[in-house]
C-alpha cells in the first residue's frame, strides 16, 4: 500500500459535482494536456498550477483546492479558457472555486480579498470607484501602509488619483441599496457577503 | 451619428486622458457620445471575483438606464466595463438569474438591453479605412508602434466576439490607416497583471515588464493601448516593471485615441498627453521632425 497515492480519505465526489453545477463546466472532460498552465501569467505565484487545480476538482480534493493560494492569485485573464482544447471555461472554474472558498471561510490570500472589499466599499459609498479611497481603505484594512507610496507623487502630479470621489449624480443611494439588499440576502442565505 | 455612452469610473479619474482624447477623436469623426445619466461603477473585477449576482446587479442598473433611454448601441472605452456589461446581459437571459438580480434592484430591469461595444469597434463601424485615411492631417508615417490589447478586449472570445482572439488586428488597421508602421506584437493579448498592482505588486510588475521588454526589443516608438488599467500598469508602473526585470524602460504608452488624435491633427492638450507618466515628448519631436523633413522634400520636388 502506497500512502502517497492513497487519496480515498480526502475524495469528495459531491464537491466535483457542485463545481460542475455552479460553473456550468464539464470538468470531467479535462485530459490534463497542460495548455492552461502553459499560458497562465499568474502561474509563478501559484501553489498548484491551474491544470493541477482541474485535476484536483476531478478527484474531489476539496480541501487542497479550496485552500489553495492559486484561486486567489488568478488574474481572470481567460487565457486558459481560450486555449483549452476541450472548450472548458477554466477561468470560470477558478472563479467558482473562489466563490466557494469564500463561502466556506477559506481566505488563503487575505490581502487580495481585502483589496476587493475595499474597492467595493468605495463603490457602495460613492456609486463610483474612488481610486484614492480604494487605496486608503485597502491600506487600513491590511495595514500595509507603504502600498504604492512611490507612485503617489507622480500619480497626484498627473491627476491620476482623484482627490474627491466621483459621486454618481443624483446620489449614490440606488447603488447603496443594491449593496444593502445583497448583504441582507447573503446573510439570510448564510454566505460571506 | 449618436451613441449612448458609458464612460466608466476610470474615465473620471485615473484615465481622464483616455476620456478627453476619446471625446476629441469622436467629435472630429462626427460621432456624438451621449453619456447615460446617473450611471454607476460596473464593479469591475472585484465585484465578479466576490459575487456574480452583485456584479450583474451593478452592471444591469446601467444597461437598464441605457435601455430606457431607447439606445440601441452603448459604447464604452474600457474593456473591463465592456466585459462586465456583456457578461451581465448574457446571464440575464436565464430567468432564474434574472430574478435573483431583479431582487437586488429598485425595480425589475428592462426585458432587453442595447448591444454594448467598445469605442474602438464603434469608431471602426462608423468610419472605414479610406475615410479615416482621408481625415489624417499629420501622418504617423515613420513611427513604429506596438498595439497592445490586453486580455479582456478579446476574451472570453464567445462573449467579446473581437476578431481573432489571439491576434486581433483592429487597432493595427486604424493606426496603419494613419500611416504608422505596426509591428507584429506576440504579447498583444497577454495579461499585464490587472489590479494586482495594489495587493500583490510582483504579479503586475513581472507581467507588465515582459510586455515592455518585448516592445523595447522590437524597437517601437510607443506602445498603444485601449484599456485604462493596462495603460496605468505599463505607464505609471513602468519603473516598478523595470525593477522587476532588473532594467529600466523608457517607453511612452499612449491610448489609441491619443495616437488617432495626433494623426487627426487635434490639439495636443485636448489629448491629455501631459498626463502620461512616461513623457511622449521624444515621440512628438520625432513626429515633428519627420513631417518637417517631408515638407522640405515636398518643397524640393
Ligand atoms: S484566468 Fe487565471 S488561471 Fe486562467 S490563465 Fe488567467 S490567471 Fe491563469
Ligand atoms: S487546457 Fe483544458 S484539457 Fe488541458 S489541462 Fe487545462 S483544462 Fe485540462
Ligand atoms: S471597470 Fe473600471 S472603469 Fe469600468 S466602471 Fe468599473 S471601475 Fe470603473
Ligand atoms: S489591465 Fe491587464 S488585466 Fe485588464 S485588460 Fe488590461 S491586460 Fe487585461
PDB file of C-alpha atoms in Angstrom, chain B:
ATOM      1  CA  UNK B   1     -24.217  59.531 -35.589  1.00  0.00           C
ATOM      2  CA  UNK B   2     -25.237  59.442 -31.897  1.00  0.00           C
ATOM      3  CA  UNK B   3     -24.290  56.661 -29.484  1.00  0.00           C
ATOM      4  CA  UNK B   4     -25.204  56.126 -25.858  1.00  0.00           C
ATOM      5  CA  UNK B   5     -22.014  56.263 -23.845  1.00  0.00           C
ATOM      6  CA  UNK B   6     -20.867  54.640 -20.596  1.00  0.00           C
ATOM      7  CA  UNK B   7     -17.528  56.239 -19.639  1.00  0.00           C
ATOM      8  CA  UNK B   8     -16.715  54.019 -16.639  1.00  0.00           C
ATOM      9  CA  UNK B   9     -15.093  55.318 -13.483  1.00  0.00           C
ATOM     10  CA  UNK B  10     -11.519  55.389 -14.619  1.00  0.00           C
ATOM     11  CA  UNK B  11     -12.563  57.917 -17.272  1.00  0.00           C
ATOM     12  CA  UNK B  12     -13.368  60.324 -14.456  1.00  0.00           C
ATOM     13  CA  UNK B  13     -10.164  59.658 -12.534  1.00  0.00           C
ATOM     14  CA  UNK B  14      -7.026  57.779 -13.439  1.00  0.00           C
ATOM     15  CA  UNK B  15      -7.633  57.870 -17.188  1.00  0.00           C
ATOM     16  CA  UNK B  16      -9.086  61.303 -17.779  1.00  0.00           C
ATOM     17  CA  UNK B  17      -6.677  61.487 -20.732  1.00  0.00           C
ATOM     18  CA  UNK B  18      -8.392  58.473 -22.324  1.00  0.00           C
ATOM     19  CA  UNK B  19     -11.704  60.218 -21.806  1.00  0.00           C
ATOM     20  CA  UNK B  20     -10.653  63.577 -23.240  1.00  0.00           C
ATOM     21  CA  UNK B  21      -8.930  62.003 -26.244  1.00  0.00           C
ATOM     22  CA  UNK B  22     -11.919  59.717 -26.873  1.00  0.00           C
ATOM     23  CA  UNK B  23     -14.247  62.706 -26.822  1.00  0.00           C
ATOM     24  CA  UNK B  24     -11.978  64.741 -29.080  1.00  0.00           C
ATOM     25  CA  UNK B  25     -11.479  61.960 -31.641  1.00  0.00           C
ATOM     26  CA  UNK B  26     -15.168  61.086 -31.774  1.00  0.00           C
ATOM     27  CA  UNK B  27     -16.078  64.747 -32.218  1.00  0.00           C
ATOM     28  CA  UNK B  28     -13.581  65.008 -35.065  1.00  0.00           C
ATOM     29  CA  UNK B  29     -15.114  61.931 -36.695  1.00  0.00           C
ATOM     30  CA  UNK B  30     -18.685  63.223 -36.287  1.00  0.00           C
ATOM     31  CA  UNK B  31     -19.588  60.642 -33.660  1.00  0.00           C
ATOM     32  CA  UNK B  32     -21.618  62.052 -30.769  1.00  0.00           C
ATOM     33  CA  UNK B  33     -21.272  60.303 -27.429  1.00  0.00           C
ATOM     34  CA  UNK B  34     -24.258  60.800 -25.140  1.00  0.00           C
ATOM     35  CA  UNK B  35     -23.328  59.904 -21.588  1.00  0.00           C
ATOM     36  CA  UNK B  36     -26.118  57.886 -19.946  1.00  0.00           C
ATOM     37  CA  UNK B  37     -27.496  59.778 -16.922  1.00  0.00           C
ATOM     38  CA  UNK B  38     -26.721  58.619 -13.395  1.00  0.00           C
ATOM     39  CA  UNK B  39     -24.507  55.676 -14.354  1.00  0.00           C
ATOM     40  CA  UNK B  40     -22.618  53.839 -11.653  1.00  0.00           C
ATOM     41  CA  UNK B  41     -19.435  51.769 -11.498  1.00  0.00           C
ATOM     42  CA  UNK B  42     -19.798  48.329 -13.026  1.00  0.00           C
ATOM     43  CA  UNK B  43     -17.958  46.854 -10.040  1.00  0.00           C
ATOM     44  CA  UNK B  44     -15.015  45.781 -12.176  1.00  0.00           C
ATOM     45  CA  UNK B  45     -13.115  42.623 -11.283  1.00  0.00           C
ATOM     46  CA  UNK B  46     -13.636  42.883  -7.500  1.00  0.00           C
ATOM     47  CA  UNK B  47     -17.407  42.566  -7.885  1.00  0.00           C
ATOM     48  CA  UNK B  48     -17.361  39.437 -10.019  1.00  0.00           C
ATOM     49  CA  UNK B  49     -14.488  37.995  -8.036  1.00  0.00           C
ATOM     50  CA  UNK B  50     -16.710  38.282  -4.972  1.00  0.00           C
ATOM     51  CA  UNK B  51     -20.179  37.519  -6.335  1.00  0.00           C
ATOM     52  CA  UNK B  52     -21.696  37.077  -9.787  1.00  0.00           C
ATOM     53  CA  UNK B  53     -25.133  38.376  -8.864  1.00  0.00           C
ATOM     54  CA  UNK B  54     -23.803  41.505  -7.179  1.00  0.00           C
ATOM     55  CA  UNK B  55     -21.617  42.210 -10.199  1.00  0.00           C
ATOM     56  CA  UNK B  56     -24.568  41.703 -12.537  1.00  0.00           C
ATOM     57  CA  UNK B  57     -26.823  43.984 -10.499  1.00  0.00           C
ATOM     58  CA  UNK B  58     -24.279  46.824 -10.677  1.00  0.00           C
ATOM     59  CA  UNK B  59     -23.972  46.353 -14.449  1.00  0.00           C
ATOM     60  CA  UNK B  60     -27.649  45.860 -15.124  1.00  0.00           C
ATOM     61  CA  UNK B  61     -28.547  49.148 -13.447  1.00  0.00           C
ATOM     62  CA  UNK B  62     -26.533  50.839 -16.221  1.00  0.00           C
ATOM     63  CA  UNK B  63     -27.896  48.650 -19.022  1.00  0.00           C
ATOM     64  CA  UNK B  64     -31.367  49.429 -17.768  1.00  0.00           C
ATOM     65  CA  UNK B  65     -30.725  53.191 -17.892  1.00  0.00           C
ATOM     66  CA  UNK B  66     -29.462  52.840 -21.475  1.00  0.00           C
ATOM     67  CA  UNK B  67     -32.480  50.696 -22.427  1.00  0.00           C
ATOM     68  CA  UNK B  68     -34.879  53.278 -21.002  1.00  0.00           C
ATOM     69  CA  UNK B  69     -33.115  55.993 -22.988  1.00  0.00           C
ATOM     70  CA  UNK B  70     -34.064  53.991 -26.080  1.00  0.00           C
ATOM     71  CA  UNK B  71     -30.429  53.430 -27.049  1.00  0.00           C
ATOM     72  CA  UNK B  72     -29.731  50.615 -29.483  1.00  0.00           C
ATOM     73  CA  UNK B  73     -25.965  50.689 -29.095  1.00  0.00           C
ATOM     74  CA  UNK B  74     -23.989  51.549 -25.978  1.00  0.00           C
ATOM     75  CA  UNK B  75     -20.285  52.378 -26.286  1.00  0.00           C
ATOM     76  CA  UNK B  76     -17.691  52.169 -23.556  1.00  0.00           C
ATOM     77  CA  UNK B  77     -13.958  52.904 -23.752  1.00  0.00           C
ATOM     78  CA  UNK B  78     -12.985  50.423 -21.005  1.00  0.00           C
ATOM     79  CA  UNK B  79     -12.638  46.707 -21.905  1.00  0.00           C
ATOM     80  CA  UNK B  80     -13.247  45.760 -18.290  1.00  0.00           C
ATOM     81  CA  UNK B  81     -16.571  47.612 -18.219  1.00  0.00           C
ATOM     82  CA  UNK B  82     -17.439  46.115 -21.609  1.00  0.00           C
ATOM     83  CA  UNK B  83     -16.727  42.590 -20.476  1.00  0.00           C
ATOM     84  CA  UNK B  84     -18.756  43.035 -17.286  1.00  0.00           C
ATOM     85  CA  UNK B  85     -21.712  44.652 -19.043  1.00  0.00           C
ATOM     86  CA  UNK B  86     -21.797  41.931 -21.672  1.00  0.00           C
ATOM     87  CA  UNK B  87     -21.438  39.097 -19.190  1.00  0.00           C
ATOM     88  CA  UNK B  88     -24.292  40.549 -17.125  1.00  0.00           C
ATOM     89  CA  UNK B  89     -26.554  40.945 -20.167  1.00  0.00           C
ATOM     90  CA  UNK B  90     -25.877  37.354 -21.176  1.00  0.00           C
ATOM     91  CA  UNK B  91     -26.547  35.967 -17.693  1.00  0.00           C
ATOM     92  CA  UNK B  92     -29.818  37.907 -17.529  1.00  0.00           C
ATOM     93  CA  UNK B  93     -31.122  35.716 -20.342  1.00  0.00           C
ATOM     94  CA  UNK B  94     -31.591  32.972 -17.747  1.00  0.00           C
ATOM     95  CA  UNK B  95     -34.901  33.602 -15.945  1.00  0.00           C
ATOM     96  CA  UNK B  96     -33.719  32.282 -12.562  1.00  0.00           C
ATOM     97  CA  UNK B  97     -30.644  34.512 -12.653  1.00  0.00           C
ATOM     98  CA  UNK B  98     -32.690  37.481 -13.837  1.00  0.00           C
ATOM     99  CA  UNK B  99     -34.997  37.064 -10.890  1.00  0.00           C
ATOM    100  CA  UNK B 100     -32.127  36.930  -8.370  1.00  0.00           C
ATOM    101  CA  UNK B 101     -30.660  40.123  -9.854  1.00  0.00           C
ATOM    102  CA  UNK B 102     -34.008  41.901 -10.036  1.00  0.00           C
ATOM    103  CA  UNK B 103     -34.357  41.288  -6.300  1.00  0.00           C
ATOM    104  CA  UNK B 104     -31.266  43.428  -5.772  1.00  0.00           C
ATOM    105  CA  UNK B 105     -32.526  46.312  -7.920  1.00  0.00           C
ATOM    106  CA  UNK B 106     -35.047  49.044  -7.094  1.00  0.00           C
ATOM    107  CA  UNK B 107     -37.335  47.814  -9.866  1.00  0.00           C
ATOM    108  CA  UNK B 108     -37.132  44.864 -12.277  1.00  0.00           C
ATOM    109  CA  UNK B 109     -34.805  45.595 -15.189  1.00  0.00           C
ATOM    110  CA  UNK B 110     -35.937  46.095 -18.785  1.00  0.00           C
ATOM    111  CA  UNK B 111     -36.524  42.864 -20.697  1.00  0.00           C
ATOM    112  CA  UNK B 112     -33.947  43.622 -23.372  1.00  0.00           C
ATOM    113  CA  UNK B 113     -30.817  45.727 -23.311  1.00  0.00           C
ATOM    114  CA  UNK B 114     -28.985  47.565 -26.062  1.00  0.00           C
ATOM    115  CA  UNK B 115     -25.921  45.926 -27.560  1.00  0.00           C
ATOM    116  CA  UNK B 116     -22.713  47.084 -25.870  1.00  0.00           C
ATOM    117  CA  UNK B 117     -19.448  47.509 -27.722  1.00  0.00           C
ATOM    118  CA  UNK B 118     -16.126  49.274 -27.332  1.00  0.00           C
ATOM    119  CA  UNK B 119     -15.393  52.778 -28.540  1.00  0.00           C
ATOM    120  CA  UNK B 120     -12.742  51.235 -30.799  1.00  0.00           C
ATOM    121  CA  UNK B 121     -15.262  48.959 -32.501  1.00  0.00           C
ATOM    122  CA  UNK B 122     -17.777  51.804 -32.609  1.00  0.00           C
ATOM    123  CA  UNK B 123     -15.302  54.001 -34.477  1.00  0.00           C
ATOM    124  CA  UNK B 124     -14.353  51.180 -36.843  1.00  0.00           C
ATOM    125  CA  UNK B 125     -18.032  50.517 -37.572  1.00  0.00           C
ATOM    126  CA  UNK B 126     -18.670  54.147 -38.441  1.00  0.00           C
ATOM    127  CA  UNK B 127     -15.522  55.083 -40.338  1.00  0.00           C
ATOM    128  CA  UNK B 128     -13.901  52.903 -42.965  1.00  0.00           C
ATOM    129  CA  UNK B 129     -10.189  52.848 -43.652  1.00  0.00           C
ATOM    130  CA  UNK B 130     -10.324  55.199 -46.642  1.00  0.00           C
ATOM    131  CA  UNK B 131     -12.454  57.778 -44.838  1.00  0.00           C
ATOM    132  CA  UNK B 132     -10.114  57.717 -41.861  1.00  0.00           C
ATOM    133  CA  UNK B 133      -7.032  57.993 -44.085  1.00  0.00           C
ATOM    134  CA  UNK B 134      -8.616  60.973 -45.829  1.00  0.00           C
ATOM    135  CA  UNK B 135      -9.092  62.734 -42.475  1.00  0.00           C
ATOM    136  CA  UNK B 136      -5.418  62.430 -41.491  1.00  0.00           C
ATOM    137  CA  UNK B 137      -3.756  65.826 -41.035  1.00  0.00           C
ATOM    138  CA  UNK B 138      -0.411  64.693 -39.628  1.00  0.00           C
ATOM    139  CA  UNK B 139       0.642  61.294 -40.885  1.00  0.00           C
ATOM    140  CA  UNK B 140       2.113  58.809 -38.421  1.00  0.00           C
ATOM    141  CA  UNK B 141       4.443  57.622 -41.190  1.00  0.00           C
ATOM    142  CA  UNK B 142       7.874  56.764 -39.822  1.00  0.00           C
ATOM    143  CA  UNK B 143       6.565  55.774 -36.391  1.00  0.00           C
ATOM    144  CA  UNK B 144       6.882  52.155 -35.317  1.00  0.00           C
ATOM    145  CA  UNK B 145       4.137  51.171 -32.893  1.00  0.00           C
ATOM    146  CA  UNK B 146       3.056  48.090 -30.959  1.00  0.00           C
ATOM    147  CA  UNK B 147      -0.683  47.606 -30.483  1.00  0.00           C
ATOM    148  CA  UNK B 148      -1.380  46.108 -27.069  1.00  0.00           C
ATOM    149  CA  UNK B 149      -4.961  44.950 -26.463  1.00  0.00           C
ATOM    150  CA  UNK B 150      -4.617  43.327 -23.071  1.00  0.00           C
ATOM    151  CA  UNK B 151      -6.590  40.298 -22.138  1.00  0.00           C
ATOM    152  CA  UNK B 152     -10.154  41.489 -21.771  1.00  0.00           C
ATOM    153  CA  UNK B 153     -10.701  43.077 -25.147  1.00  0.00           C
ATOM    154  CA  UNK B 154     -10.828  39.707 -26.898  1.00  0.00           C
ATOM    155  CA  UNK B 155     -11.504  37.198 -24.135  1.00  0.00           C
ATOM    156  CA  UNK B 156     -13.607  35.244 -23.316  1.00  0.00           C
ATOM    157  CA  UNK B 157     -13.893  35.068 -27.082  1.00  0.00           C
ATOM    158  CA  UNK B 158     -17.530  33.964 -27.420  1.00  0.00           C
ATOM    159  CA  UNK B 159     -18.533  36.855 -25.171  1.00  0.00           C
ATOM    160  CA  UNK B 160     -16.319  39.569 -26.661  1.00  0.00           C
ATOM    161  CA  UNK B 161     -16.532  38.431 -30.313  1.00  0.00           C
ATOM    162  CA  UNK B 162     -13.491  40.537 -31.114  1.00  0.00           C
ATOM    163  CA  UNK B 163     -11.828  39.197 -34.259  1.00  0.00           C
ATOM    164  CA  UNK B 164      -9.162  36.502 -33.839  1.00  0.00           C
ATOM    165  CA  UNK B 165      -8.941  36.390 -30.028  1.00  0.00           C
ATOM    166  CA  UNK B 166      -5.214  35.590 -30.073  1.00  0.00           C
ATOM    167  CA  UNK B 167      -4.330  38.004 -32.841  1.00  0.00           C
ATOM    168  CA  UNK B 168      -6.752  40.897 -33.175  1.00  0.00           C
ATOM    169  CA  UNK B 169      -5.804  43.481 -35.807  1.00  0.00           C
ATOM    170  CA  UNK B 170      -8.382  46.232 -35.406  1.00  0.00           C
ATOM    171  CA  UNK B 171      -6.037  48.732 -33.753  1.00  0.00           C
ATOM    172  CA  UNK B 172      -3.366  47.983 -36.351  1.00  0.00           C
ATOM    173  CA  UNK B 173      -5.952  48.712 -39.030  1.00  0.00           C
ATOM    174  CA  UNK B 174      -6.864  52.106 -37.576  1.00  0.00           C
ATOM    175  CA  UNK B 175      -3.306  53.235 -36.914  1.00  0.00           C
ATOM    176  CA  UNK B 176      -1.836  51.967 -40.168  1.00  0.00           C
ATOM    177  CA  UNK B 177      -4.569  53.879 -41.985  1.00  0.00           C
ATOM    178  CA  UNK B 178      -2.949  56.910 -40.330  1.00  0.00           C
ATOM    179  CA  UNK B 179       0.436  55.909 -41.725  1.00  0.00           C
ATOM    180  CA  UNK B 180       2.037  54.161 -38.736  1.00  0.00           C
ATOM    181  CA  UNK B 181       4.127  51.033 -39.094  1.00  0.00           C
ATOM    182  CA  UNK B 182       2.614  48.407 -36.802  1.00  0.00           C
ATOM    183  CA  UNK B 183       4.934  45.675 -35.565  1.00  0.00           C
ATOM    184  CA  UNK B 184       3.810  42.097 -35.147  1.00  0.00           C
ATOM    185  CA  UNK B 185       3.415  42.002 -31.367  1.00  0.00           C
ATOM    186  CA  UNK B 186       3.091  38.463 -29.999  1.00  0.00           C
ATOM    187  CA  UNK B 187       2.170  39.606 -26.464  1.00  0.00           C
ATOM    188  CA  UNK B 188      -0.659  41.814 -27.705  1.00  0.00           C
ATOM    189  CA  UNK B 189      -3.304  39.890 -25.755  1.00  0.00           C
ATOM    190  CA  UNK B 190      -1.156  38.772 -22.824  1.00  0.00           C
ATOM    191  CA  UNK B 191      -2.295  39.924 -19.404  1.00  0.00           C
ATOM    192  CA  UNK B 192      -0.446  42.823 -17.783  1.00  0.00           C
ATOM    193  CA  UNK B 193      -1.269  41.817 -14.227  1.00  0.00           C
ATOM    194  CA  UNK B 194      -4.594  43.608 -13.764  1.00  0.00           C
ATOM    195  CA  UNK B 195      -5.318  45.364 -10.489  1.00  0.00           C
ATOM    196  CA  UNK B 196      -2.906  43.145  -8.573  1.00  0.00           C
ATOM    197  CA  UNK B 197      -0.510  46.090  -8.602  1.00  0.00           C
ATOM    198  CA  UNK B 198      -2.112  47.155  -5.336  1.00  0.00           C
ATOM    199  CA  UNK B 199      -2.288  43.950  -3.276  1.00  0.00           C
ATOM    200  CA  UNK B 200       0.469  41.931  -4.966  1.00  0.00           C
ATOM    201  CA  UNK B 201       2.864  44.110  -6.842  1.00  0.00           C
ATOM    202  CA  UNK B 202       5.168  41.374  -8.196  1.00  0.00           C
ATOM    203  CA  UNK B 203       2.304  39.934 -10.224  1.00  0.00           C
ATOM    204  CA  UNK B 204       1.797  43.148 -12.151  1.00  0.00           C
ATOM    205  CA  UNK B 205       5.455  44.159 -12.315  1.00  0.00           C
ATOM    206  CA  UNK B 206       6.536  40.843 -13.834  1.00  0.00           C
ATOM    207  CA  UNK B 207       3.766  40.593 -16.373  1.00  0.00           C
ATOM    208  CA  UNK B 208       3.962  44.233 -17.439  1.00  0.00           C
ATOM    209  CA  UNK B 209       7.749  44.002 -17.528  1.00  0.00           C
ATOM    210  CA  UNK B 210       7.610  41.131 -20.004  1.00  0.00           C
ATOM    211  CA  UNK B 211       5.378  43.155 -22.314  1.00  0.00           C
ATOM    212  CA  UNK B 212       7.569  46.272 -22.120  1.00  0.00           C
ATOM    213  CA  UNK B 213      10.726  44.226 -22.634  1.00  0.00           C
ATOM    214  CA  UNK B 214       9.400  42.735 -25.860  1.00  0.00           C
ATOM    215  CA  UNK B 215       8.216  46.117 -27.096  1.00  0.00           C
ATOM    216  CA  UNK B 216      11.659  47.562 -26.465  1.00  0.00           C
ATOM    217  CA  UNK B 217      13.361  44.717 -28.305  1.00  0.00           C
ATOM    218  CA  UNK B 218      11.131  45.314 -31.279  1.00  0.00           C
ATOM    219  CA  UNK B 219      12.363  48.893 -31.290  1.00  0.00           C
ATOM    220  CA  UNK B 220       8.984  50.589 -31.146  1.00  0.00           C
ATOM    221  CA  UNK B 221       8.486  54.295 -30.542  1.00  0.00           C
ATOM    222  CA  UNK B 222       5.452  53.671 -28.363  1.00  0.00           C
ATOM    223  CA  UNK B 223       3.053  51.038 -27.091  1.00  0.00           C
ATOM    224  CA  UNK B 224      -0.586  51.771 -27.866  1.00  0.00           C
ATOM    225  CA  UNK B 225      -3.354  50.586 -25.531  1.00  0.00           C
ATOM    226  CA  UNK B 226      -7.117  50.525 -25.243  1.00  0.00           C
ATOM    227  CA  UNK B 227      -7.552  49.794 -21.536  1.00  0.00           C
ATOM    228  CA  UNK B 228      -7.198  52.253 -18.639  1.00  0.00           C
ATOM    229  CA  UNK B 229      -5.726  49.627 -16.351  1.00  0.00           C
ATOM    230  CA  UNK B 230      -3.261  48.294 -18.949  1.00  0.00           C
ATOM    231  CA  UNK B 231      -2.180  51.862 -19.610  1.00  0.00           C
ATOM    232  CA  UNK B 232      -1.652  52.524 -15.908  1.00  0.00           C
ATOM    233  CA  UNK B 233       0.320  49.325 -15.404  1.00  0.00           C
ATOM    234  CA  UNK B 234       2.589  49.939 -18.382  1.00  0.00           C
ATOM    235  CA  UNK B 235       2.991  53.694 -17.864  1.00  0.00           C
ATOM    236  CA  UNK B 236       2.600  54.766 -14.230  1.00  0.00           C
ATOM    237  CA  UNK B 237       4.050  51.468 -13.026  1.00  0.00           C
ATOM    238  CA  UNK B 238       6.783  51.351 -15.669  1.00  0.00           C
ATOM    239  CA  UNK B 239       9.522  51.935 -13.070  1.00  0.00           C
ATOM    240  CA  UNK B 240       8.235  49.062 -10.937  1.00  0.00           C
ATOM    241  CA  UNK B 241       8.128  46.849 -14.013  1.00  0.00           C
ATOM    242  CA  UNK B 242      11.696  47.844 -14.866  1.00  0.00           C
ATOM    243  CA  UNK B 243      12.879  46.971 -11.371  1.00  0.00           C
ATOM    244  CA  UNK B 244      11.208  43.558 -11.612  1.00  0.00           C
ATOM    245  CA  UNK B 245      13.139  42.911 -14.857  1.00  0.00           C
ATOM    246  CA  UNK B 246      16.371  44.378 -13.468  1.00  0.00           C
ATOM    247  CA  UNK B 247      16.403  47.087 -16.076  1.00  0.00           C
ATOM    248  CA  UNK B 248      14.757  50.409 -16.704  1.00  0.00           C
ATOM    249  CA  UNK B 249      12.386  51.260 -19.500  1.00  0.00           C
ATOM    250  CA  UNK B 250      11.588  54.493 -21.172  1.00  0.00           C
ATOM    251  CA  UNK B 251       8.699  53.728 -23.463  1.00  0.00           C
ATOM    252  CA  UNK B 252       5.747  56.028 -23.956  1.00  0.00           C
ATOM    253  CA  UNK B 253       2.418  54.204 -23.576  1.00  0.00           C
ATOM    254  CA  UNK B 254      -0.444  56.021 -25.278  1.00  0.00           C
ATOM    255  CA  UNK B 255      -4.117  55.326 -25.718  1.00  0.00           C
ATOM    256  CA  UNK B 256      -5.100  54.528 -29.284  1.00  0.00           C
ATOM    257  CA  UNK B 257      -7.349  57.585 -29.140  1.00  0.00           C
ATOM    258  CA  UNK B 258      -4.358  59.800 -28.337  1.00  0.00           C
ATOM    259  CA  UNK B 259      -2.490  58.368 -31.338  1.00  0.00           C
ATOM    260  CA  UNK B 260      -5.525  58.828 -33.585  1.00  0.00           C
ATOM    261  CA  UNK B 261      -5.923  62.366 -32.250  1.00  0.00           C
ATOM    262  CA  UNK B 262      -2.329  63.207 -33.172  1.00  0.00           C
ATOM    263  CA  UNK B 263      -2.941  61.911 -36.688  1.00  0.00           C
ATOM    264  CA  UNK B 264      -6.179  63.838 -36.999  1.00  0.00           C
ATOM    265  CA  UNK B 265      -4.262  66.984 -36.094  1.00  0.00           C
ATOM    266  CA  UNK B 266      -6.162  67.595 -32.841  1.00  0.00           C
ATOM    267  CA  UNK B 267      -4.771  69.959 -30.230  1.00  0.00           C
ATOM    268  CA  UNK B 268      -2.213  68.166 -28.105  1.00  0.00           C
ATOM    269  CA  UNK B 269      -3.607  69.497 -24.831  1.00  0.00           C
ATOM    270  CA  UNK B 270      -7.034  68.141 -25.769  1.00  0.00           C
ATOM    271  CA  UNK B 271      -5.473  64.709 -25.970  1.00  0.00           C
ATOM    272  CA  UNK B 272      -4.189  64.777 -22.389  1.00  0.00           C
ATOM    273  CA  UNK B 273      -0.621  63.921 -23.383  1.00  0.00           C
ATOM    274  CA  UNK B 274       0.642  65.825 -20.336  1.00  0.00           C
ATOM    275  CA  UNK B 275      -0.997  63.145 -18.158  1.00  0.00           C
ATOM    276  CA  UNK B 276       1.386  60.430 -19.286  1.00  0.00           C
ATOM    277  CA  UNK B 277       3.866  59.392 -16.602  1.00  0.00           C
ATOM    278  CA  UNK B 278       6.473  58.493 -19.255  1.00  0.00           C
ATOM    279  CA  UNK B 279       6.735  61.601 -21.368  1.00  0.00           C
ATOM    280  CA  UNK B 280       5.740  61.430 -25.023  1.00  0.00           C
ATOM    281  CA  UNK B 281       7.873  64.457 -25.895  1.00  0.00           C
ATOM    282  CA  UNK B 282      10.507  62.380 -27.703  1.00  0.00           C
ATOM    283  CA  UNK B 283       7.779  60.781 -29.795  1.00  0.00           C
ATOM    284  CA  UNK B 284       6.218  64.148 -30.610  1.00  0.00           C
ATOM    285  CA  UNK B 285       9.590  65.577 -31.571  1.00  0.00           C
ATOM    286  CA  UNK B 286      10.266  62.629 -33.839  1.00  0.00           C
ATOM    287  CA  UNK B 287       6.885  63.164 -35.456  1.00  0.00           C
ATOM    288  CA  UNK B 288       7.544  66.871 -35.950  1.00  0.00           C
ATOM    289  CA  UNK B 289      10.979  66.181 -37.447  1.00  0.00           C
ATOM    290  CA  UNK B 290       9.595  63.553 -39.820  1.00  0.00           C
ATOM    291  CA  UNK B 291       6.876  65.876 -41.056  1.00  0.00           C
ATOM    292  CA  UNK B 292       9.304  68.772 -41.375  1.00  0.00           C
ATOM    293  CA  UNK B 293      11.560  66.535 -43.488  1.00  0.00           C
ATOM    294  CA  UNK B 294       8.524  65.643 -45.639  1.00  0.00           C
ATOM    295  CA  UNK B 295       7.787  69.321 -46.140  1.00  0.00           C
ATOM    296  CA  UNK B 296      11.363  70.048 -47.191  1.00  0.00           C
ATOM    297  CA  UNK B 297      11.306  67.126 -49.593  1.00  0.00           C
ATOM    298  CA  UNK B 298       7.879  68.120 -50.882  1.00  0.00           C
ATOM    299  CA  UNK B 299       9.184  71.656 -51.456  1.00  0.00           C
ATOM    300  CA  UNK B 300      12.154  70.352 -53.406  1.00  0.00           C
ATOM    301  CA  UNK B 301      10.270  68.105 -55.796  1.00  0.00           C
TER     302      UNK B 301
END
